[in-house]
PDB file of C-alpha atoms in Angstrom:
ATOM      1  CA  UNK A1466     125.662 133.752  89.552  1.00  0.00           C
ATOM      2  CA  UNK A1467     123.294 136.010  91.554  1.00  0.00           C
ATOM      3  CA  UNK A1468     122.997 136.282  95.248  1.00  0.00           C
ATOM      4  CA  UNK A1469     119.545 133.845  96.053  1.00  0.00           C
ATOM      5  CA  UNK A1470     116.731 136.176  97.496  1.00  0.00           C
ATOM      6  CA  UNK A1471     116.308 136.045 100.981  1.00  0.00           C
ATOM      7  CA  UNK A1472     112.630 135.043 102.321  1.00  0.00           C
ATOM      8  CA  UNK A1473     109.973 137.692 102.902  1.00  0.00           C
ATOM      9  CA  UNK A1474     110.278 137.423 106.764  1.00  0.00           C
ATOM     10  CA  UNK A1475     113.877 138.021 106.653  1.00  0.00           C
ATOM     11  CA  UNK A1476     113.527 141.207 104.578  1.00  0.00           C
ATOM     12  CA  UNK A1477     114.274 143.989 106.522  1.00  0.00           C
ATOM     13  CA  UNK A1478     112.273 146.890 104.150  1.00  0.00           C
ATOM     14  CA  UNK A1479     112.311 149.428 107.398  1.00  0.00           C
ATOM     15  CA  UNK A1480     115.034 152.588 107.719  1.00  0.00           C
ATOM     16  CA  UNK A1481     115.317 154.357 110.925  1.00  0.00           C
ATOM     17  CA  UNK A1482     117.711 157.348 110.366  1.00  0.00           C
ATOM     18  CA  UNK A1483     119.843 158.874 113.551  1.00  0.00           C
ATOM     19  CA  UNK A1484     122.669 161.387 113.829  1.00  0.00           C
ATOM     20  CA  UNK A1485     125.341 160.988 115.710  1.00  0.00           C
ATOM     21  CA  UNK A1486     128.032 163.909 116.874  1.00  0.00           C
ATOM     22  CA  UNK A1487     131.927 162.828 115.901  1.00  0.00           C
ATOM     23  CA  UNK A1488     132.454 161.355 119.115  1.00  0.00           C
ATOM     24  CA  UNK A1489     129.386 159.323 119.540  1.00  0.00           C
ATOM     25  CA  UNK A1490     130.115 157.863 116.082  1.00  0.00           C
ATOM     26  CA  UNK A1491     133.997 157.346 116.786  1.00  0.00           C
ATOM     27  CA  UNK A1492     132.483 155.562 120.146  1.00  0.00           C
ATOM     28  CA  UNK A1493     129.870 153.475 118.058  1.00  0.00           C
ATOM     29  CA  UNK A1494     132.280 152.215 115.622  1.00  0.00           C
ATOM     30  CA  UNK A1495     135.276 151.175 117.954  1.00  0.00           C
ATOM     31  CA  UNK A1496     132.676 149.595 119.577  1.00  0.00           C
ATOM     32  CA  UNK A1497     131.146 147.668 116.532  1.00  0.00           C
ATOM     33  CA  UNK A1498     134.355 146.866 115.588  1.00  0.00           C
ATOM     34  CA  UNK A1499     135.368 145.453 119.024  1.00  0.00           C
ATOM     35  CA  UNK A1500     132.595 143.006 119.037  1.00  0.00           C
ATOM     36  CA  UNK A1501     133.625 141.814 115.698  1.00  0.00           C
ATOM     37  CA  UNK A1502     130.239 143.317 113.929  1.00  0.00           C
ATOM     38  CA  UNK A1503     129.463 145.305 110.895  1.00  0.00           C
ATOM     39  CA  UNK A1504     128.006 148.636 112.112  1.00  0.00           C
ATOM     40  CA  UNK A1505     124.479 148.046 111.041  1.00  0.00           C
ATOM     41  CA  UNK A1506     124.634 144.760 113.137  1.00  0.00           C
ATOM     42  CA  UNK A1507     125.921 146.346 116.153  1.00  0.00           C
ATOM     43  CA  UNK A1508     123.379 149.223 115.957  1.00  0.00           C
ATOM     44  CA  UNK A1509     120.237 146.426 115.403  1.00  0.00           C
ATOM     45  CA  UNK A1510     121.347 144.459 118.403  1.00  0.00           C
ATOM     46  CA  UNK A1511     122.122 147.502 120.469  1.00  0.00           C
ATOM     47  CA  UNK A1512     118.532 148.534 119.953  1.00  0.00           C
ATOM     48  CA  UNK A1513     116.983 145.166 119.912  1.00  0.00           C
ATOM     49  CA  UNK A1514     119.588 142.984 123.282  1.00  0.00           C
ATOM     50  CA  UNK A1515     119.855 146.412 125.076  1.00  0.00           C
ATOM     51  CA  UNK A1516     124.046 144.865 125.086  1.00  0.00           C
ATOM     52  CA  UNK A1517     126.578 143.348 122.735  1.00  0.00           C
ATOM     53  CA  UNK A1518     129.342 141.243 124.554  1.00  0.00           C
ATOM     54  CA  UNK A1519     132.816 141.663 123.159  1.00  0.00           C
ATOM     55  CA  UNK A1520     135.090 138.841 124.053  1.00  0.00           C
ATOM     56  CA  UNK A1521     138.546 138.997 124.326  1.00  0.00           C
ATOM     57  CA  UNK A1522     141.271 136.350 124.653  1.00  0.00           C
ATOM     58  CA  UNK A1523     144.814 137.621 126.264  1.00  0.00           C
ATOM     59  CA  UNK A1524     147.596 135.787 125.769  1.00  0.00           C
ATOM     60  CA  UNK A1525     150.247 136.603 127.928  1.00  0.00           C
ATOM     61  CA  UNK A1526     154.031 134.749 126.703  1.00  0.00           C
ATOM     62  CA  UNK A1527     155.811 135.962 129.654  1.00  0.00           C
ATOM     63  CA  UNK A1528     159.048 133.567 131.127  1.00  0.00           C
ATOM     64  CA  UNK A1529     158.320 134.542 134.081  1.00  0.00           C
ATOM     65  CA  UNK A1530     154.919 133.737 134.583  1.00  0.00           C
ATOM     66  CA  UNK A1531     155.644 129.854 133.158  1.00  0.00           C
ATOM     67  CA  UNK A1532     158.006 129.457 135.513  1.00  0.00           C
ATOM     68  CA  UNK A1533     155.320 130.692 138.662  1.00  0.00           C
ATOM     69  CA  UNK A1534     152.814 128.299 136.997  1.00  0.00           C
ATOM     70  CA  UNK A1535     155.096 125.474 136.649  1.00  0.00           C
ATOM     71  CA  UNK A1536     156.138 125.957 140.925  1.00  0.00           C
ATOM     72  CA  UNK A1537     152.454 126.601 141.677  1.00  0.00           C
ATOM     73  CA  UNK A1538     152.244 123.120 139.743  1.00  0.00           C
ATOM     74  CA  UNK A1539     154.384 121.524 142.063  1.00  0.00           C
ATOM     75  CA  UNK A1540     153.012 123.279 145.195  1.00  0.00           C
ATOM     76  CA  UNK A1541     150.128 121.282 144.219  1.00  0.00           C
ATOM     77  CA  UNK A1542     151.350 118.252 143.779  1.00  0.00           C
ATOM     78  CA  UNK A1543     152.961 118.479 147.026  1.00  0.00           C
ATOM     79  CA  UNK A1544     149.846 119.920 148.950  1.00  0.00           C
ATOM     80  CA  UNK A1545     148.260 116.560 147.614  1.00  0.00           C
ATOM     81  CA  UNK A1546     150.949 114.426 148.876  1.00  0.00           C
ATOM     82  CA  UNK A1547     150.299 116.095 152.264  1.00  0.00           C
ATOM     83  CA  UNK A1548     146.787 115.683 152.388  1.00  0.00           C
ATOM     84  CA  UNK A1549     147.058 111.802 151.183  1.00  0.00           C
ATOM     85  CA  UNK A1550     149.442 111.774 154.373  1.00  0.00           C
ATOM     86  CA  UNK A1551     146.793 112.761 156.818  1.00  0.00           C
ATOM     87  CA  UNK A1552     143.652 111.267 155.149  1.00  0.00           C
ATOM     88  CA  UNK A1553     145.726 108.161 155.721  1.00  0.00           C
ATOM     89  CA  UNK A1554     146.402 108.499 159.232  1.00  0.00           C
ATOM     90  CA  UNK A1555     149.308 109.733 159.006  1.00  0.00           C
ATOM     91  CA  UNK A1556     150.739 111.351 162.512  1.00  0.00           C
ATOM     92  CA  UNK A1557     150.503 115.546 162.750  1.00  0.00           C
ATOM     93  CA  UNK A1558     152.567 117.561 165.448  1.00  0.00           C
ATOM     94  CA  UNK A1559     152.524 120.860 166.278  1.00  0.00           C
ATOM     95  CA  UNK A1560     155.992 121.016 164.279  1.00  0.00           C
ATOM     96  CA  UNK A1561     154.022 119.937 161.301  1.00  0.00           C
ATOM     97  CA  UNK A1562     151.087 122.271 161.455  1.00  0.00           C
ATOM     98  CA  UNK A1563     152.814 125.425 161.728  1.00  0.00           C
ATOM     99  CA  UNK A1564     155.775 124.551 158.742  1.00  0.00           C
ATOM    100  CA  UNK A1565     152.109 124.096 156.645  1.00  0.00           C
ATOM    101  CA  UNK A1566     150.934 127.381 157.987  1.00  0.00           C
ATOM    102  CA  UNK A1567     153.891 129.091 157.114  1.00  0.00           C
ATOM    103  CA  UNK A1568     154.157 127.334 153.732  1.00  0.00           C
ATOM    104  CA  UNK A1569     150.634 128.653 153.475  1.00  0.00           C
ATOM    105  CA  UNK A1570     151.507 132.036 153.936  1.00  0.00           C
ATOM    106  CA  UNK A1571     154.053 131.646 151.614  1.00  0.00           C
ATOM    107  CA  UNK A1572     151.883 130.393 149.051  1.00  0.00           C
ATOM    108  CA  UNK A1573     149.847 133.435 149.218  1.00  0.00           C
ATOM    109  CA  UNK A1574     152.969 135.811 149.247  1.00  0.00           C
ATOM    110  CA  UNK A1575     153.720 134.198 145.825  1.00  0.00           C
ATOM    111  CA  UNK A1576     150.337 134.871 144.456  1.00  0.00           C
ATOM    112  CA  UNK A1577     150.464 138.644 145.371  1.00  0.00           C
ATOM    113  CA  UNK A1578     153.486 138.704 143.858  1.00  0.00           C
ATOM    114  CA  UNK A1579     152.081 137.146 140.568  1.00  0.00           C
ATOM    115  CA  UNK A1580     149.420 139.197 140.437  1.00  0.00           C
ATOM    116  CA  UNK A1581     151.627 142.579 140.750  1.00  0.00           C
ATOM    117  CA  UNK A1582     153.434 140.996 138.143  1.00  0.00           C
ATOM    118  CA  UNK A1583     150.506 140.503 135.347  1.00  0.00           C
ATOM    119  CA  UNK A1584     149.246 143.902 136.129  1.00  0.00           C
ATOM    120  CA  UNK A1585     149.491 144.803 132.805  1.00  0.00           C
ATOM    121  CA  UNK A1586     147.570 142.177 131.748  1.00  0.00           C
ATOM    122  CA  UNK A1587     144.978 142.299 134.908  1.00  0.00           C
ATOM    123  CA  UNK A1588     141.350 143.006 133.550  1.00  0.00           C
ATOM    124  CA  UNK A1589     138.147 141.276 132.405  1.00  0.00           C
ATOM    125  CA  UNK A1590     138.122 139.759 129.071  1.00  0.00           C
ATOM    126  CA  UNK A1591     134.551 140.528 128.429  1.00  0.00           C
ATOM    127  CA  UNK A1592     132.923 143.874 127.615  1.00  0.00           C
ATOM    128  CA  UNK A1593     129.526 145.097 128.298  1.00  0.00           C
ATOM    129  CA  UNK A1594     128.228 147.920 126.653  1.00  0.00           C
ATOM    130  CA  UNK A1595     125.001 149.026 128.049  1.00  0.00           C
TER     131      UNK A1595
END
């Protein structure tokens, strides 16, 4: 069974020609193929969008990093417990507010250390190509 024709609008009966060196092409076609597109396709929206967006999803399996989100889980849990303390009048000393500060601090120490530890996987998971 043949392929059905495609409407006269949709036609595209135009060529444009253009050379590329071996780099520009090798550039061009990782490029195509990192946003998922035939090269043609690419090209025609490069020309016509002035950008394609490649989107990436990482997905990083790493022990370590389950076991931060899981405590950063409970941090949370227990930051809420705390704040359902107060909201209900609960009493605050000076005792009280510093242990949170320093818990705090903590908290953040944690986070550095989290992020040193996905470095490898650190980056933006879109791509603009200009």
């Amino acid at each position: 069974m043949a392929r059905p024709k495609k409407e006269k609008e949709l036609k595209r009966s135009h060529c444009a020609m253009l050379r590329f060196t071996n780099t520009e092409y090798e550039i061009i076609t990782k490029n195509a193929h990192k946003a998922g597109l035939p090269l043609a396709e690419y090209l025609r929206r490069q020309v016509m969008k002035g950008k394609v967006t490649a989107r990436y999803e990482i997905v990083a399996d790493v022990p370590e990093l389950k076991k931060l989100i899981a405590e950063f889980g409970k941090i949370g849990s227990n930051l809420n417990q705390i704040a359902r303390h107060f909201n209900q009048g609960g009493i605050h000393s000076q005792e009280m507010r510093q242990t949170i500060n320093k818990c705090i601090a903590q908290i953040y120490e944690m986070k550095y250390e989290v992020i040193k530890m996905a470095g490898d996987f650190h980056g933006d998971t879109q791509t603009h190509s200009k």
